[in-house]
Amino acid sequence: MDRSRIEPLFAAALIAGASYYANYWLEAGGVAAIVWKGAGVGLLAFWARGKAVNQDGRMIGAVLALGALGDVLLELHGLTTGAVAFMAGHLLASYLYLRHPRIPAANWIAPPVAAAVAVFAWYVFGTLPNPELLAVYVFGLALMTASAMLSRLGTLVAAGALLFFVSDWLIFLRMGPLAGSPIPQLLVWPTYFVGQALIAWGAVHALRGEKAAA
């Protein structure tokens, strides 16, 4: 694969995603802002798909594409609709990560850990609208994070998944205990996008390395 054609695409994704952080102050709206928001992770998805050497490589591209779709749907149709796309991405990512376990016998840990985190979220954020739906979403989010940390795809993927978890938790805090505080709003996008970029880079290169070693 022509590295000179692919790597600039990853750089373009970083530029698009990093620059969108400025919209916290610019407060741009309309179609242009929606495209701008989706461009960062969308370009990561194209980059990952272009680097894929097997089905698992294509799968990480699909995970990122669902993330980009979620970014856009959040702006077009609100939190619940956007969360559906992200939930689909979390479940697909969990399946991928558990296909590459660091210790196969430890895979069983992920579901009960995710269930415990979901119950905790339901308890902490029980005053928010639809706390049951929030708990279901948190189960998928926590399953993805735990699966990444149990995967042999590497530290970058685990760190990216953890940052994604932190970003979503900040959104919950922004709707609840930290409503009105600028701190969650300042940190949601950078933790999310850096997390997605780390997942993309780490998973793509880990999967290509496994393919080369096979």
mmCIF file of C-alpha atoms in Angstrom:
data_model
loop_
_atom_site.group_PDB
_atom_site.id
_atom_site.type_symbol
_atom_site.label_atom_id
_atom_site.label_comp_id
_atom_site.label_asym_id
_atom_site.label_seq_id
_atom_site.Cartn_x
_atom_site.Cartn_y
_atom_site.Cartn_z
ATOM 1 C CA MET A 1 0.000 0.000 0.000
ATOM 2 C CA ASP A 2 1.259 3.426 -0.943
ATOM 3 C CA ARG A 3 2.195 5.010 2.377
ATOM 4 C CA SER A 4 2.611 8.442 0.772
ATOM 5 C CA ARG A 5 -1.096 8.398 -0.186
ATOM 6 C CA ILE A 6 -2.457 7.099 3.105
ATOM 7 C CA GLU A 7 -0.533 8.925 5.835
ATOM 8 C CA PRO A 8 -1.567 12.425 4.680
ATOM 9 C CA LEU A 9 -5.159 11.292 5.140
ATOM 10 C CA PHE A 10 -4.452 10.540 8.801
ATOM 11 C CA ALA A 11 -2.828 13.977 9.141
ATOM 12 C CA ALA A 12 -5.897 15.581 7.540
ATOM 13 C CA ALA A 13 -8.091 13.759 10.055
ATOM 14 C CA LEU A 14 -6.012 15.132 12.939
ATOM 15 C CA ILE A 15 -6.229 18.660 11.534
ATOM 16 C CA ALA A 16 -10.002 18.433 11.044
ATOM 17 C CA GLY A 17 -10.604 16.979 14.487
ATOM 18 C CA ALA A 18 -8.236 19.272 16.354
ATOM 19 C CA SER A 19 -9.505 22.399 14.609
ATOM 20 C CA TYR A 20 -13.116 21.613 15.529
ATOM 21 C CA TYR A 21 -12.212 22.316 19.141
ATOM 22 C CA ALA A 22 -12.189 25.995 18.167
ATOM 23 C CA ASN A 23 -15.928 25.793 17.624
ATOM 24 C CA TYR A 24 -16.336 25.870 21.407
ATOM 25 C CA TRP A 25 -15.583 29.584 21.094
ATOM 26 C CA LEU A 26 -16.695 30.209 17.491
ATOM 27 C CA GLU A 27 -20.114 28.585 18.049
ATOM 28 C CA ALA A 28 -20.557 28.068 14.315
ATOM 29 C CA GLY A 29 -23.756 26.349 13.246
ATOM 30 C CA GLY A 30 -25.436 25.031 10.155
ATOM 31 C CA VAL A 31 -24.395 22.372 7.675
ATOM 32 C CA ALA A 32 -20.770 23.520 7.559
ATOM 33 C CA ALA A 33 -20.348 23.013 11.315
ATOM 34 C CA ILE A 34 -21.941 19.555 11.148
ATOM 35 C CA VAL A 35 -19.609 18.507 8.326
ATOM 36 C CA TRP A 36 -16.673 19.967 10.235
ATOM 37 C CA LYS A 37 -17.580 17.970 13.325
ATOM 38 C CA GLY A 38 -17.938 14.698 11.436
ATOM 39 C CA ALA A 39 -14.847 15.189 9.311
ATOM 40 C CA GLY A 40 -12.224 14.267 11.911
ATOM 41 C CA VAL A 41 -13.441 10.782 12.787
ATOM 42 C CA GLY A 42 -14.870 10.316 9.301
ATOM 43 C CA LEU A 43 -11.411 10.766 7.794
ATOM 44 C CA LEU A 44 -9.979 8.406 10.413
ATOM 45 C CA ALA A 45 -12.530 5.831 9.196
ATOM 46 C CA PHE A 46 -11.460 6.286 5.566
ATOM 47 C CA TRP A 47 -7.808 6.036 6.576
ATOM 48 C CA ALA A 48 -8.386 2.867 8.596
ATOM 49 C CA ARG A 49 -10.392 1.274 5.782
ATOM 50 C CA GLY A 50 -7.607 2.091 3.336
ATOM 51 C CA LYS A 51 -4.998 0.474 5.588
ATOM 52 C CA ALA A 52 -7.073 -2.678 6.204
ATOM 53 C CA VAL A 53 -5.412 -5.951 5.312
ATOM 54 C CA ASN A 54 -8.176 -8.279 6.532
ATOM 55 C CA GLN A 55 -11.739 -8.369 7.849
ATOM 56 C CA ASP A 56 -10.694 -7.089 11.276
ATOM 57 C CA GLY A 57 -9.016 -4.087 9.683
ATOM 58 C CA ARG A 58 -12.208 -3.294 7.814
ATOM 59 C CA MET A 59 -14.096 -3.730 11.074
ATOM 60 C CA ILE A 60 -12.129 -0.990 12.853
ATOM 61 C CA GLY A 61 -12.917 1.253 9.883
ATOM 62 C CA ALA A 62 -16.613 0.499 10.408
ATOM 63 C CA VAL A 63 -16.317 1.238 14.140
ATOM 64 C CA LEU A 64 -14.868 4.657 13.344
ATOM 65 C CA ALA A 65 -17.485 5.284 10.660
ATOM 66 C CA LEU A 66 -20.221 4.637 13.226
ATOM 67 C CA GLY A 67 -18.501 7.158 15.499
ATOM 68 C CA ALA A 68 -18.523 9.765 12.737
ATOM 69 C CA LEU A 69 -22.190 8.994 12.065
ATOM 70 C CA GLY A 70 -22.893 9.470 15.760
ATOM 71 C CA ASP A 71 -21.162 12.853 15.705
ATOM 72 C CA VAL A 72 -23.395 13.993 12.858
ATOM 73 C CA LEU A 73 -26.615 12.519 14.249
ATOM 74 C CA LEU A 74 -26.028 14.238 17.582
ATOM 75 C CA GLU A 75 -26.233 17.569 15.770
ATOM 76 C CA LEU A 76 -29.088 16.642 13.436
ATOM 77 C CA HIS A 77 -31.388 14.590 15.659
ATOM 78 C CA GLY A 78 -30.173 14.898 19.232
ATOM 79 C CA LEU A 79 -28.535 12.814 21.916
ATOM 80 C CA THR A 80 -30.677 9.674 21.768
ATOM 81 C CA THR A 81 -30.340 9.121 18.017
ATOM 82 C CA GLY A 82 -26.625 9.836 18.094
ATOM 83 C CA ALA A 83 -26.212 7.424 20.987
ATOM 84 C CA VAL A 84 -27.708 4.610 18.889
ATOM 85 C CA ALA A 85 -24.903 4.955 16.331
ATOM 86 C CA PHE A 86 -22.271 5.109 19.061
ATOM 87 C CA MET A 87 -23.800 2.076 20.785
ATOM 88 C CA ALA A 88 -23.551 0.087 17.554
ATOM 89 C CA GLY A 89 -19.912 1.129 17.303
ATOM 90 C CA HIS A 90 -19.236 0.083 20.901
ATOM 91 C CA LEU A 91 -20.718 -3.367 20.362
ATOM 92 C CA LEU A 92 -18.812 -3.903 17.114
ATOM 93 C CA ALA A 93 -15.582 -2.697 18.741
ATOM 94 C CA SER A 94 -16.143 -5.013 21.701
ATOM 95 C CA TYR A 95 -16.551 -7.954 19.340
ATOM 96 C CA LEU A 96 -13.339 -7.002 17.529
ATOM 97 C CA TYR A 97 -11.310 -6.520 20.698
ATOM 98 C CA LEU A 98 -12.508 -9.790 22.208
ATOM 99 C CA ARG A 99 -11.417 -11.555 19.013
ATOM 100 C CA HIS A 100 -7.887 -10.515 19.932
ATOM 101 C CA PRO A 101 -7.622 -11.246 23.674
ATOM 102 C CA ARG A 102 -4.409 -10.778 25.582
ATOM 103 C CA ILE A 103 -5.385 -13.688 27.841
ATOM 104 C CA PRO A 104 -8.228 -15.733 26.298
ATOM 105 C CA ALA A 105 -9.479 -17.033 29.630
ATOM 106 C CA ALA A 106 -9.940 -13.439 30.875
ATOM 107 C CA ASN A 107 -12.518 -12.449 28.241
ATOM 108 C CA TRP A 108 -15.363 -13.307 30.623
ATOM 109 C CA ILE A 109 -14.348 -10.344 32.815
ATOM 110 C CA ALA A 110 -15.633 -7.692 30.389
ATOM 111 C CA PRO A 111 -19.436 -8.271 30.584
ATOM 112 C CA PRO A 112 -19.767 -8.285 34.397
ATOM 113 C CA VAL A 113 -17.487 -5.248 34.682
ATOM 114 C CA ALA A 114 -19.641 -3.444 32.102
ATOM 115 C CA ALA A 115 -22.813 -4.437 33.963
ATOM 116 C CA ALA A 116 -21.401 -3.116 37.250
ATOM 117 C CA VAL A 117 -20.473 0.209 35.634
ATOM 118 C CA ALA A 118 -23.959 0.460 34.093
ATOM 119 C CA VAL A 119 -25.615 -0.082 37.486
ATOM 120 C CA PHE A 120 -23.316 2.536 39.001
ATOM 121 C CA ALA A 121 -24.248 5.008 36.236
ATOM 122 C CA TRP A 122 -27.951 4.335 36.799
ATOM 123 C CA TYR A 123 -27.441 5.061 40.513
ATOM 124 C CA VAL A 124 -25.345 8.223 40.021
ATOM 125 C CA PHE A 125 -27.367 9.700 37.150
ATOM 126 C CA GLY A 126 -30.776 8.402 38.173
ATOM 127 C CA THR A 127 -32.255 11.907 38.216
ATOM 128 C CA LEU A 128 -31.528 12.453 34.507
ATOM 129 C CA PRO A 129 -34.228 11.747 31.900
ATOM 130 C CA ASN A 130 -34.445 8.072 30.889
ATOM 131 C CA PRO A 131 -31.824 6.724 33.321
ATOM 132 C CA GLU A 132 -32.559 3.161 32.148
ATOM 133 C CA LEU A 133 -31.575 4.028 28.576
ATOM 134 C CA LEU A 134 -28.471 5.769 29.882
ATOM 135 C CA ALA A 135 -27.543 2.624 31.811
ATOM 136 C CA VAL A 136 -27.971 0.497 28.671
ATOM 137 C CA TYR A 137 -25.703 2.845 26.749
ATOM 138 C CA VAL A 138 -23.132 2.849 29.547
ATOM 139 C CA PHE A 139 -23.109 -0.951 29.435
ATOM 140 C CA GLY A 140 -22.030 -0.798 25.774
ATOM 141 C CA LEU A 141 -19.501 1.947 26.482
ATOM 142 C CA ALA A 142 -18.002 0.089 29.434
ATOM 143 C CA LEU A 143 -17.984 -3.221 27.536
ATOM 144 C CA MET A 144 -16.005 -1.569 24.738
ATOM 145 C CA THR A 145 -13.555 -0.042 27.223
ATOM 146 C CA ALA A 146 -13.042 -3.224 29.221
ATOM 147 C CA SER A 147 -12.671 -5.281 26.046
ATOM 148 C CA ALA A 148 -10.034 -2.882 24.723
ATOM 149 C CA MET A 149 -8.084 -3.120 27.956
ATOM 150 C CA LEU A 150 -8.189 -6.938 27.754
ATOM 151 C CA SER A 151 -7.160 -6.953 24.101
ATOM 152 C CA ARG A 152 -3.696 -7.587 22.744
ATOM 153 C CA LEU A 153 -4.154 -4.771 20.222
ATOM 154 C CA GLY A 154 -1.990 -2.612 22.436
ATOM 155 C CA THR A 155 -1.712 0.234 24.898
ATOM 156 C CA LEU A 156 -2.819 2.919 22.426
ATOM 157 C CA VAL A 157 -6.137 1.178 21.807
ATOM 158 C CA ALA A 158 -6.718 0.725 25.541
ATOM 159 C CA ALA A 159 -5.811 4.360 26.251
ATOM 160 C CA GLY A 160 -8.050 5.567 23.427
ATOM 161 C CA ALA A 161 -10.988 3.527 24.694
ATOM 162 C CA LEU A 162 -10.475 4.897 28.196
ATOM 163 C CA LEU A 163 -10.432 8.476 26.872
ATOM 164 C CA PHE A 164 -13.646 7.772 24.968
ATOM 165 C CA PHE A 165 -15.175 6.534 28.229
ATOM 166 C CA VAL A 166 -14.045 9.688 30.048
ATOM 167 C CA SER A 167 -15.492 11.893 27.304
ATOM 168 C CA ASP A 168 -18.933 10.300 27.535
ATOM 169 C CA TRP A 169 -18.832 10.402 31.336
ATOM 170 C CA LEU A 170 -18.152 14.137 31.097
ATOM 171 C CA ILE A 171 -21.285 14.480 28.958
ATOM 172 C CA PHE A 172 -23.319 12.781 31.676
ATOM 173 C CA LEU A 173 -21.776 15.075 34.292
ATOM 174 C CA ARG A 174 -22.575 18.088 32.111
ATOM 175 C CA MET A 175 -26.237 17.074 32.130
ATOM 176 C CA GLY A 176 -26.230 16.411 35.871
ATOM 177 C CA PRO A 177 -23.871 17.315 38.740
ATOM 178 C CA LEU A 178 -21.696 19.662 36.655
ATOM 179 C CA ALA A 179 -24.493 21.383 34.741
ATOM 180 C CA GLY A 180 -23.419 24.953 34.064
ATOM 181 C CA SER A 181 -19.721 24.230 34.593
ATOM 182 C CA PRO A 182 -17.446 24.944 31.599
ATOM 183 C CA ILE A 183 -15.069 22.113 32.533
ATOM 184 C CA PRO A 184 -16.974 19.233 30.883
ATOM 185 C CA GLN A 185 -17.604 21.245 27.736
ATOM 186 C CA LEU A 186 -13.907 22.110 27.464
ATOM 187 C CA LEU A 187 -12.814 18.483 27.860
ATOM 188 C CA VAL A 188 -15.495 16.469 26.028
ATOM 189 C CA TRP A 189 -14.210 16.999 22.492
ATOM 190 C CA PRO A 190 -10.440 16.638 23.079
ATOM 191 C CA THR A 191 -10.832 13.467 25.147
ATOM 192 C CA TYR A 192 -13.208 12.017 22.548
ATOM 193 C CA PHE A 193 -11.219 12.860 19.450
ATOM 194 C CA VAL A 194 -7.819 11.986 20.885
ATOM 195 C CA GLY A 195 -9.364 8.703 22.028
ATOM 196 C CA GLN A 196 -10.663 7.923 18.546
ATOM 197 C CA ALA A 197 -7.331 8.833 16.962
ATOM 198 C CA LEU A 198 -5.440 6.554 19.362
ATOM 199 C CA ILE A 199 -7.868 3.703 18.692
ATOM 200 C CA ALA A 200 -7.490 4.170 14.941
ATOM 201 C CA TRP A 201 -3.693 4.340 14.940
ATOM 202 C CA GLY A 202 -3.197 1.598 17.515
ATOM 203 C CA ALA A 203 -5.684 -0.891 16.058
ATOM 204 C CA VAL A 204 -4.662 -0.400 12.436
ATOM 205 C CA HIS A 205 -0.975 -0.936 13.118
ATOM 206 C CA ALA A 206 -1.542 -3.802 15.554
ATOM 207 C CA LEU A 207 -3.731 -5.636 13.029
ATOM 208 C CA ARG A 208 -1.269 -5.021 10.195
ATOM 209 C CA GLY A 209 1.526 -6.288 12.433
ATOM 210 C CA GLU A 210 -0.420 -9.453 13.258
ATOM 211 C CA LYS A 211 -1.095 -10.024 9.546
ATOM 212 C CA ALA A 212 2.586 -9.580 8.690
ATOM 213 C CA ALA A 213 3.660 -11.983 11.437
ATOM 214 C CA ALA A 214 1.158 -14.664 10.383
#
